[in-house]
Amino acid sequence: MNTHVCNLDCSAPATFHHMQAMMSDFLLVYLDNLLVFSKSFEEYLSQLGHLLQRICQLGLKLKPAKCQFLCRQVTYLGHIIAADSVDCEDDKVV
């Protein structure tokens, strides 16, 4: 799988949980953290565009300094997520 992901830190966590129900095939939500994933670059751009449009329609905001785009791997909730693996961060393992 050729996964592209982005990690967005946003406002209004409750609203994003509602959005996850509408976009559950490519969006993971935990509080104010969003994770978009896809199998191809074209799919990623389409999904990200759809999500960003919805964020604008709802009048929500992103924190640019906390956003990551076009990553092959991201750290998310203490895990390192990549196309072919999910591992714990080293400092989280006892």
mmCIF file of N, CA and C in Angstrom:
data_model
loop_
_atom_site.group_PDB
_atom_site.id
_atom_site.type_symbol
_atom_site.label_atom_id
_atom_site.label_comp_id
_atom_site.label_asym_id
_atom_site.label_seq_id
_atom_site.Cartn_x
_atom_site.Cartn_y
_atom_site.Cartn_z
ATOM 1 N N MET A 1 0.852 -1.175 0.000
ATOM 2 C CA MET A 1 0.000 0.000 0.000
ATOM 3 C C MET A 1 0.894 1.234 0.000
ATOM 4 N N ASN A 2 0.568 2.203 -0.809
ATOM 5 C CA ASN A 2 1.317 3.451 -0.902
ATOM 6 C C ASN A 2 0.501 4.529 -0.195
ATOM 7 N N THR A 3 0.669 4.652 1.103
ATOM 8 C CA THR A 3 -0.167 5.533 1.902
ATOM 9 C C THR A 3 0.425 6.935 1.997
ATOM 10 N N HIS A 4 -0.423 7.937 1.815
ATOM 11 C CA HIS A 4 -0.063 9.335 2.064
ATOM 12 C C HIS A 4 -0.947 9.778 3.226
ATOM 13 N N VAL A 5 -0.372 10.454 4.185
ATOM 14 C CA VAL A 5 -1.146 10.884 5.347
ATOM 15 C C VAL A 5 -0.862 12.346 5.643
ATOM 16 N N CYS A 6 -1.765 12.954 6.362
ATOM 17 C CA CYS A 6 -1.487 14.275 6.921
ATOM 18 C C CYS A 6 -2.052 14.307 8.315
ATOM 19 N N ASN A 7 -1.429 15.034 9.176
ATOM 20 C CA ASN A 7 -1.847 15.163 10.559
ATOM 21 C C ASN A 7 -2.232 16.622 10.767
ATOM 22 N N LEU A 8 -3.482 16.859 11.129
ATOM 23 C CA LEU A 8 -3.979 18.222 11.311
ATOM 24 C C LEU A 8 -4.398 18.418 12.753
ATOM 25 N N ASP A 9 -3.990 19.508 13.341
ATOM 26 C CA ASP A 9 -4.402 19.862 14.690
ATOM 27 C C ASP A 9 -5.404 20.996 14.539
ATOM 28 N N CYS A 10 -6.629 20.771 14.990
ATOM 29 C CA CYS A 10 -7.731 21.686 14.679
ATOM 30 C C CYS A 10 -8.495 22.113 15.921
ATOM 31 N N SER A 11 -9.422 23.029 15.682
ATOM 32 C CA SER A 11 -10.328 23.465 16.730
ATOM 33 C C SER A 11 -11.603 22.629 16.683
ATOM 34 N N ALA A 12 -12.422 22.716 17.707
ATOM 35 C CA ALA A 12 -13.756 22.116 17.752
ATOM 36 C C ALA A 12 -13.773 20.592 17.611
ATOM 37 N N PRO A 13 -13.228 19.869 18.583
ATOM 38 C CA PRO A 13 -13.183 18.414 18.510
ATOM 39 C C PRO A 13 -14.534 17.743 18.259
ATOM 40 N N ALA A 14 -15.591 18.199 18.891
ATOM 41 C CA ALA A 14 -16.901 17.551 18.716
ATOM 42 C C ALA A 14 -17.362 17.605 17.267
ATOM 43 N N THR A 15 -17.122 18.710 16.607
ATOM 44 C CA THR A 15 -17.509 18.844 15.206
ATOM 45 C C THR A 15 -16.747 17.845 14.344
ATOM 46 N N PHE A 16 -15.487 17.623 14.657
ATOM 47 C CA PHE A 16 -14.694 16.701 13.858
ATOM 48 C C PHE A 16 -15.120 15.262 14.044
ATOM 49 N N HIS A 17 -15.634 14.923 15.207
ATOM 50 C CA HIS A 17 -16.143 13.563 15.393
ATOM 51 C C HIS A 17 -17.357 13.340 14.513
ATOM 52 N N HIS A 18 -18.183 14.365 14.346
ATOM 53 C CA HIS A 18 -19.314 14.276 13.427
ATOM 54 C C HIS A 18 -18.809 14.116 11.995
ATOM 55 N N MET A 19 -17.758 14.824 11.645
ATOM 56 C CA MET A 19 -17.195 14.741 10.298
ATOM 57 C C MET A 19 -16.617 13.356 10.036
ATOM 58 N N GLN A 20 -16.081 12.706 11.075
ATOM 59 C CA GLN A 20 -15.506 11.382 10.875
ATOM 60 C C GLN A 20 -16.570 10.402 10.394
ATOM 61 N N ALA A 21 -17.780 10.535 10.898
ATOM 62 C CA ALA A 21 -18.856 9.652 10.459
ATOM 63 C C ALA A 21 -19.119 9.816 8.967
ATOM 64 N N MET A 22 -18.963 11.033 8.455
ATOM 65 C CA MET A 22 -19.205 11.301 7.035
ATOM 66 C C MET A 22 -18.012 10.898 6.173
ATOM 67 N N MET A 23 -16.825 10.861 6.744
ATOM 68 C CA MET A 23 -15.604 10.613 5.973
ATOM 69 C C MET A 23 -14.813 9.449 6.560
ATOM 70 N N SER A 24 -15.492 8.456 7.091
ATOM 71 C CA SER A 24 -14.828 7.393 7.839
ATOM 72 C C SER A 24 -13.900 6.523 7.004
ATOM 73 N N ASP A 25 -14.035 6.557 5.689
ATOM 74 C CA ASP A 25 -13.168 5.723 4.857
ATOM 75 C C ASP A 25 -11.765 6.305 4.686
ATOM 76 N N PHE A 26 -11.535 7.540 5.121
ATOM 77 C CA PHE A 26 -10.193 8.128 4.990
ATOM 78 C C PHE A 26 -9.812 9.070 6.122
ATOM 79 N N LEU A 27 -10.617 9.160 7.175
ATOM 80 C CA LEU A 27 -10.352 10.121 8.243
ATOM 81 C C LEU A 27 -10.434 9.455 9.609
ATOM 82 N N LEU A 28 -9.394 9.645 10.418
ATOM 83 C CA LEU A 28 -9.403 9.229 11.816
ATOM 84 C C LEU A 28 -9.400 10.488 12.670
ATOM 85 N N VAL A 29 -10.226 10.505 13.703
ATOM 86 C CA VAL A 29 -10.332 11.677 14.575
ATOM 87 C C VAL A 29 -10.124 11.252 16.021
ATOM 88 N N TYR A 30 -9.289 11.994 16.734
ATOM 89 C CA TYR A 30 -9.167 11.853 18.173
ATOM 90 C C TYR A 30 -9.058 13.266 18.745
ATOM 91 N N LEU A 31 -10.061 13.657 19.509
ATOM 92 C CA LEU A 31 -10.168 15.008 20.057
ATOM 93 C C LEU A 31 -9.988 16.035 18.943
ATOM 94 N N ASP A 32 -8.882 16.788 18.947
ATOM 95 C CA ASP A 32 -8.686 17.803 17.901
ATOM 96 C C ASP A 32 -7.597 17.392 16.908
ATOM 97 N N ASN A 33 -7.339 16.104 16.805
ATOM 98 C CA ASN A 33 -6.341 15.601 15.857
ATOM 99 C C ASN A 33 -7.035 14.834 14.744
ATOM 100 N N LEU A 34 -6.708 15.166 13.525
ATOM 101 C CA LEU A 34 -7.267 14.495 12.348
ATOM 102 C C LEU A 34 -6.146 13.803 11.603
ATOM 103 N N LEU A 35 -6.419 12.591 11.134
ATOM 104 C CA LEU A 35 -5.454 11.859 10.337
ATOM 105 C C LEU A 35 -6.138 11.419 9.052
ATOM 106 N N VAL A 36 -5.637 11.912 7.928
ATOM 107 C CA VAL A 36 -6.164 11.571 6.603
ATOM 108 C C VAL A 36 -5.215 10.563 5.984
ATOM 109 N N PHE A 37 -5.759 9.473 5.442
ATOM 110 C CA PHE A 37 -4.915 8.463 4.816
ATOM 111 C C PHE A 37 -5.513 8.024 3.485
ATOM 112 N N SER A 38 -4.659 7.569 2.578
ATOM 113 C CA SER A 38 -5.117 7.149 1.251
ATOM 114 C C SER A 38 -4.135 6.166 0.642
ATOM 115 N N LYS A 39 -4.533 5.555 -0.475
ATOM 116 C CA LYS A 39 -3.693 4.571 -1.153
ATOM 117 C C LYS A 39 -2.906 5.157 -2.314
ATOM 118 N N SER A 40 -3.307 6.320 -2.793
ATOM 119 C CA SER A 40 -2.592 6.942 -3.906
ATOM 120 C C SER A 40 -2.520 8.449 -3.697
ATOM 121 N N PHE A 41 -1.614 9.086 -4.410
ATOM 122 C CA PHE A 41 -1.460 10.529 -4.315
ATOM 123 C C PHE A 41 -2.723 11.244 -4.789
ATOM 124 N N GLU A 42 -3.307 10.773 -5.880
ATOM 125 C CA GLU A 42 -4.525 11.394 -6.422
ATOM 126 C C GLU A 42 -5.676 11.276 -5.432
ATOM 127 N N GLU A 43 -5.808 10.108 -4.828
ATOM 128 C CA GLU A 43 -6.852 9.896 -3.826
ATOM 129 C C GLU A 43 -6.628 10.809 -2.618
ATOM 130 N N TYR A 44 -5.375 10.931 -2.210
ATOM 131 C CA TYR A 44 -5.015 11.795 -1.088
ATOM 132 C C TYR A 44 -5.425 13.243 -1.355
ATOM 133 N N LEU A 45 -5.084 13.758 -2.539
ATOM 134 C CA LEU A 45 -5.438 15.138 -2.874
ATOM 135 C C LEU A 45 -6.946 15.339 -2.886
ATOM 136 N N SER A 46 -7.677 14.385 -3.419
ATOM 137 C CA SER A 46 -9.132 14.477 -3.458
ATOM 138 C C SER A 46 -9.724 14.476 -2.046
ATOM 139 N N GLN A 47 -9.270 13.549 -1.208
ATOM 140 C CA GLN A 47 -9.777 13.448 0.159
ATOM 141 C C GLN A 47 -9.413 14.673 0.981
ATOM 142 N N LEU A 48 -8.186 15.119 0.852
ATOM 143 C CA LEU A 48 -7.747 16.298 1.593
ATOM 144 C C LEU A 48 -8.540 17.522 1.150
ATOM 145 N N GLY A 49 -8.757 17.665 -0.147
ATOM 146 C CA GLY A 49 -9.562 18.774 -0.652
ATOM 147 C C GLY A 49 -10.969 18.751 -0.103
ATOM 148 N N HIS A 50 -11.574 17.571 -0.071
ATOM 149 C CA HIS A 50 -12.925 17.413 0.468
ATOM 150 C C HIS A 50 -12.964 17.820 1.945
ATOM 151 N N LEU A 51 -11.980 17.356 2.710
ATOM 152 C CA LEU A 51 -11.914 17.687 4.134
ATOM 153 C C LEU A 51 -11.707 19.185 4.348
ATOM 154 N N LEU A 52 -10.781 19.779 3.630
ATOM 155 C CA LEU A 52 -10.510 21.211 3.808
ATOM 156 C C LEU A 52 -11.716 22.066 3.417
ATOM 157 N N GLN A 53 -12.443 21.663 2.382
ATOM 158 C CA GLN A 53 -13.683 22.374 2.021
ATOM 159 C C GLN A 53 -14.677 22.320 3.162
ATOM 160 N N ARG A 54 -14.820 21.143 3.759
ATOM 161 C CA ARG A 54 -15.781 20.980 4.862
ATOM 162 C C ARG A 54 -15.364 21.822 6.064
ATOM 163 N N ILE A 55 -14.077 21.864 6.348
ATOM 164 C CA ILE A 55 -13.571 22.681 7.460
ATOM 165 C C ILE A 55 -13.917 24.147 7.221
ATOM 166 N N CYS A 56 -13.725 24.619 5.987
ATOM 167 C CA CYS A 56 -14.056 26.013 5.645
ATOM 168 C C CYS A 56 -15.562 26.259 5.761
ATOM 169 N N GLN A 57 -16.370 25.341 5.260
ATOM 170 C CA GLN A 57 -17.827 25.501 5.314
ATOM 171 C C GLN A 57 -18.323 25.630 6.747
ATOM 172 N N LEU A 58 -17.674 24.911 7.662
ATOM 173 C CA LEU A 58 -18.079 24.946 9.065
ATOM 174 C C LEU A 58 -17.458 26.114 9.830
ATOM 175 N N GLY A 59 -16.600 26.880 9.160
ATOM 176 C CA GLY A 59 -15.966 28.032 9.803
ATOM 177 C C GLY A 59 -14.919 27.643 10.835
ATOM 178 N N LEU A 60 -14.344 26.451 10.687
ATOM 179 C CA LEU A 60 -13.336 25.980 11.629
ATOM 180 C C LEU A 60 -11.953 26.402 11.166
ATOM 181 N N LYS A 61 -10.984 26.256 12.054
ATOM 182 C CA LYS A 61 -9.625 26.704 11.752
ATOM 183 C C LYS A 61 -8.622 25.598 12.009
ATOM 184 N N LEU A 62 -7.539 25.637 11.248
ATOM 185 C CA LEU A 62 -6.407 24.749 11.442
ATOM 186 C C LEU A 62 -5.267 25.534 12.071
ATOM 187 N N LYS A 63 -4.375 24.847 12.755
ATOM 188 C CA LYS A 63 -3.168 25.459 13.286
ATOM 189 C C LYS A 63 -2.031 25.066 12.345
ATOM 190 N N PRO A 64 -1.663 25.948 11.405
ATOM 191 C CA PRO A 64 -0.667 25.591 10.384
ATOM 192 C C PRO A 64 0.634 25.019 10.945
ATOM 193 N N ALA A 65 1.099 25.539 12.058
ATOM 194 C CA ALA A 65 2.362 25.058 12.618
ATOM 195 C C ALA A 65 2.274 23.598 13.064
ATOM 196 N N LYS A 66 1.061 23.110 13.303
ATOM 197 C CA LYS A 66 0.896 21.730 13.758
ATOM 198 C C LYS A 66 0.426 20.786 12.657
ATOM 199 N N CYS A 67 0.275 21.298 11.442
ATOM 200 C CA CYS A 67 -0.183 20.461 10.321
ATOM 201 C C CYS A 67 1.005 19.859 9.582
ATOM 202 N N GLN A 68 0.829 18.618 9.158
ATOM 203 C CA GLN A 68 1.829 17.929 8.354
ATOM 204 C C GLN A 68 1.118 17.381 7.121
ATOM 205 N N PHE A 69 1.685 17.636 5.939
ATOM 206 C CA PHE A 69 1.087 17.169 4.696
ATOM 207 C C PHE A 69 2.066 16.304 3.920
ATOM 208 N N LEU A 70 1.538 15.399 3.110
ATOM 209 C CA LEU A 70 2.334 14.560 2.203
ATOM 210 C C LEU A 70 3.419 13.778 2.932
ATOM 211 N N CYS A 71 3.070 13.206 4.058
ATOM 212 C CA CYS A 71 4.023 12.426 4.840
ATOM 213 C C CYS A 71 3.839 10.936 4.566
ATOM 214 N N ARG A 72 4.929 10.226 4.467
ATOM 215 C CA ARG A 72 4.871 8.764 4.327
ATOM 216 C C ARG A 72 4.746 8.115 5.697
ATOM 217 N N GLN A 73 5.026 8.902 6.750
ATOM 218 C CA GLN A 73 4.886 8.398 8.116
ATOM 219 C C GLN A 73 4.623 9.591 9.032
ATOM 220 N N VAL A 74 3.785 9.377 10.045
ATOM 221 C CA VAL A 74 3.495 10.422 11.019
ATOM 222 C C VAL A 74 3.484 9.832 12.417
ATOM 223 N N THR A 75 3.740 10.682 13.392
ATOM 224 C CA THR A 75 3.565 10.301 14.787
ATOM 225 C C THR A 75 2.178 10.771 15.200
ATOM 226 N N TYR A 76 1.381 9.845 15.689
ATOM 227 C CA TYR A 76 -0.022 10.138 16.008
ATOM 228 C C TYR A 76 -0.389 9.402 17.283
ATOM 229 N N LEU A 77 -0.680 10.144 18.329
ATOM 230 C CA LEU A 77 -1.114 9.580 19.600
ATOM 231 C C LEU A 77 -0.146 8.529 20.137
ATOM 232 N N GLY A 78 1.146 8.825 20.072
ATOM 233 C CA GLY A 78 2.161 7.944 20.616
ATOM 234 C C GLY A 78 2.554 6.787 19.718
ATOM 235 N N HIS A 79 2.059 6.794 18.488
ATOM 236 C CA HIS A 79 2.396 5.737 17.534
ATOM 237 C C HIS A 79 3.019 6.347 16.281
ATOM 238 N N ILE A 80 3.888 5.587 15.663
ATOM 239 C CA ILE A 80 4.471 5.985 14.387
ATOM 240 C C ILE A 80 3.739 5.181 13.321
ATOM 241 N N ILE A 81 2.976 5.875 12.491
ATOM 242 C CA ILE A 81 2.138 5.233 11.487
ATOM 243 C C ILE A 81 2.760 5.424 10.117
ATOM 244 N N ALA A 82 2.962 4.314 9.414
ATOM 245 C CA ALA A 82 3.503 4.325 8.053
ATOM 246 C C ALA A 82 2.629 3.421 7.187
ATOM 247 N N ALA A 83 2.928 3.373 5.913
ATOM 248 C CA ALA A 83 2.122 2.595 4.972
ATOM 249 C C ALA A 83 2.046 1.122 5.345
ATOM 250 N N ASP A 84 3.133 0.585 5.850
ATOM 251 C CA ASP A 84 3.163 -0.850 6.115
ATOM 252 C C ASP A 84 3.346 -1.219 7.580
ATOM 253 N N SER A 85 3.244 -0.238 8.477
ATOM 254 C CA SER A 85 3.449 -0.560 9.890
ATOM 255 C C SER A 85 2.852 0.495 10.819
ATOM 256 N N VAL A 86 2.609 0.054 12.046
ATOM 257 C CA VAL A 86 2.237 0.938 13.136
ATOM 258 C C VAL A 86 3.102 0.504 14.319
ATOM 259 N N ASP A 87 3.943 1.414 14.797
ATOM 260 C CA ASP A 87 4.853 1.107 15.902
ATOM 261 C C ASP A 87 4.656 2.118 17.008
ATOM 262 N N CYS A 88 5.029 1.727 18.229
ATOM 263 C CA CYS A 88 5.019 2.655 19.364
ATOM 264 C C CYS A 88 6.257 3.535 19.293
ATOM 265 N N GLU A 89 6.097 4.773 19.749
ATOM 266 C CA GLU A 89 7.278 5.630 19.889
ATOM 267 C C GLU A 89 8.194 4.998 20.920
ATOM 268 N N ASP A 90 9.503 5.085 20.713
ATOM 269 C CA ASP A 90 10.458 4.456 21.618
ATOM 270 C C ASP A 90 10.291 4.912 23.068
ATOM 271 N N ASP A 91 10.027 6.201 23.277
ATOM 272 C CA ASP A 91 9.902 6.696 24.653
ATOM 273 C C ASP A 91 8.577 6.287 25.300
ATOM 274 N N LYS A 92 7.681 5.654 24.571
ATOM 275 C CA LYS A 92 6.401 5.180 25.118
ATOM 276 C C LYS A 92 6.475 3.721 25.563
ATOM 277 N N VAL A 93 7.554 3.028 25.176
ATOM 278 C CA VAL A 93 7.718 1.619 25.524
ATOM 279 C C VAL A 93 8.485 1.516 26.824
ATOM 280 N N VAL A 94 7.948 0.746 27.755
ATOM 281 C CA VAL A 94 8.576 0.597 29.078
ATOM 282 C C VAL A 94 9.525 -0.572 29.064
#
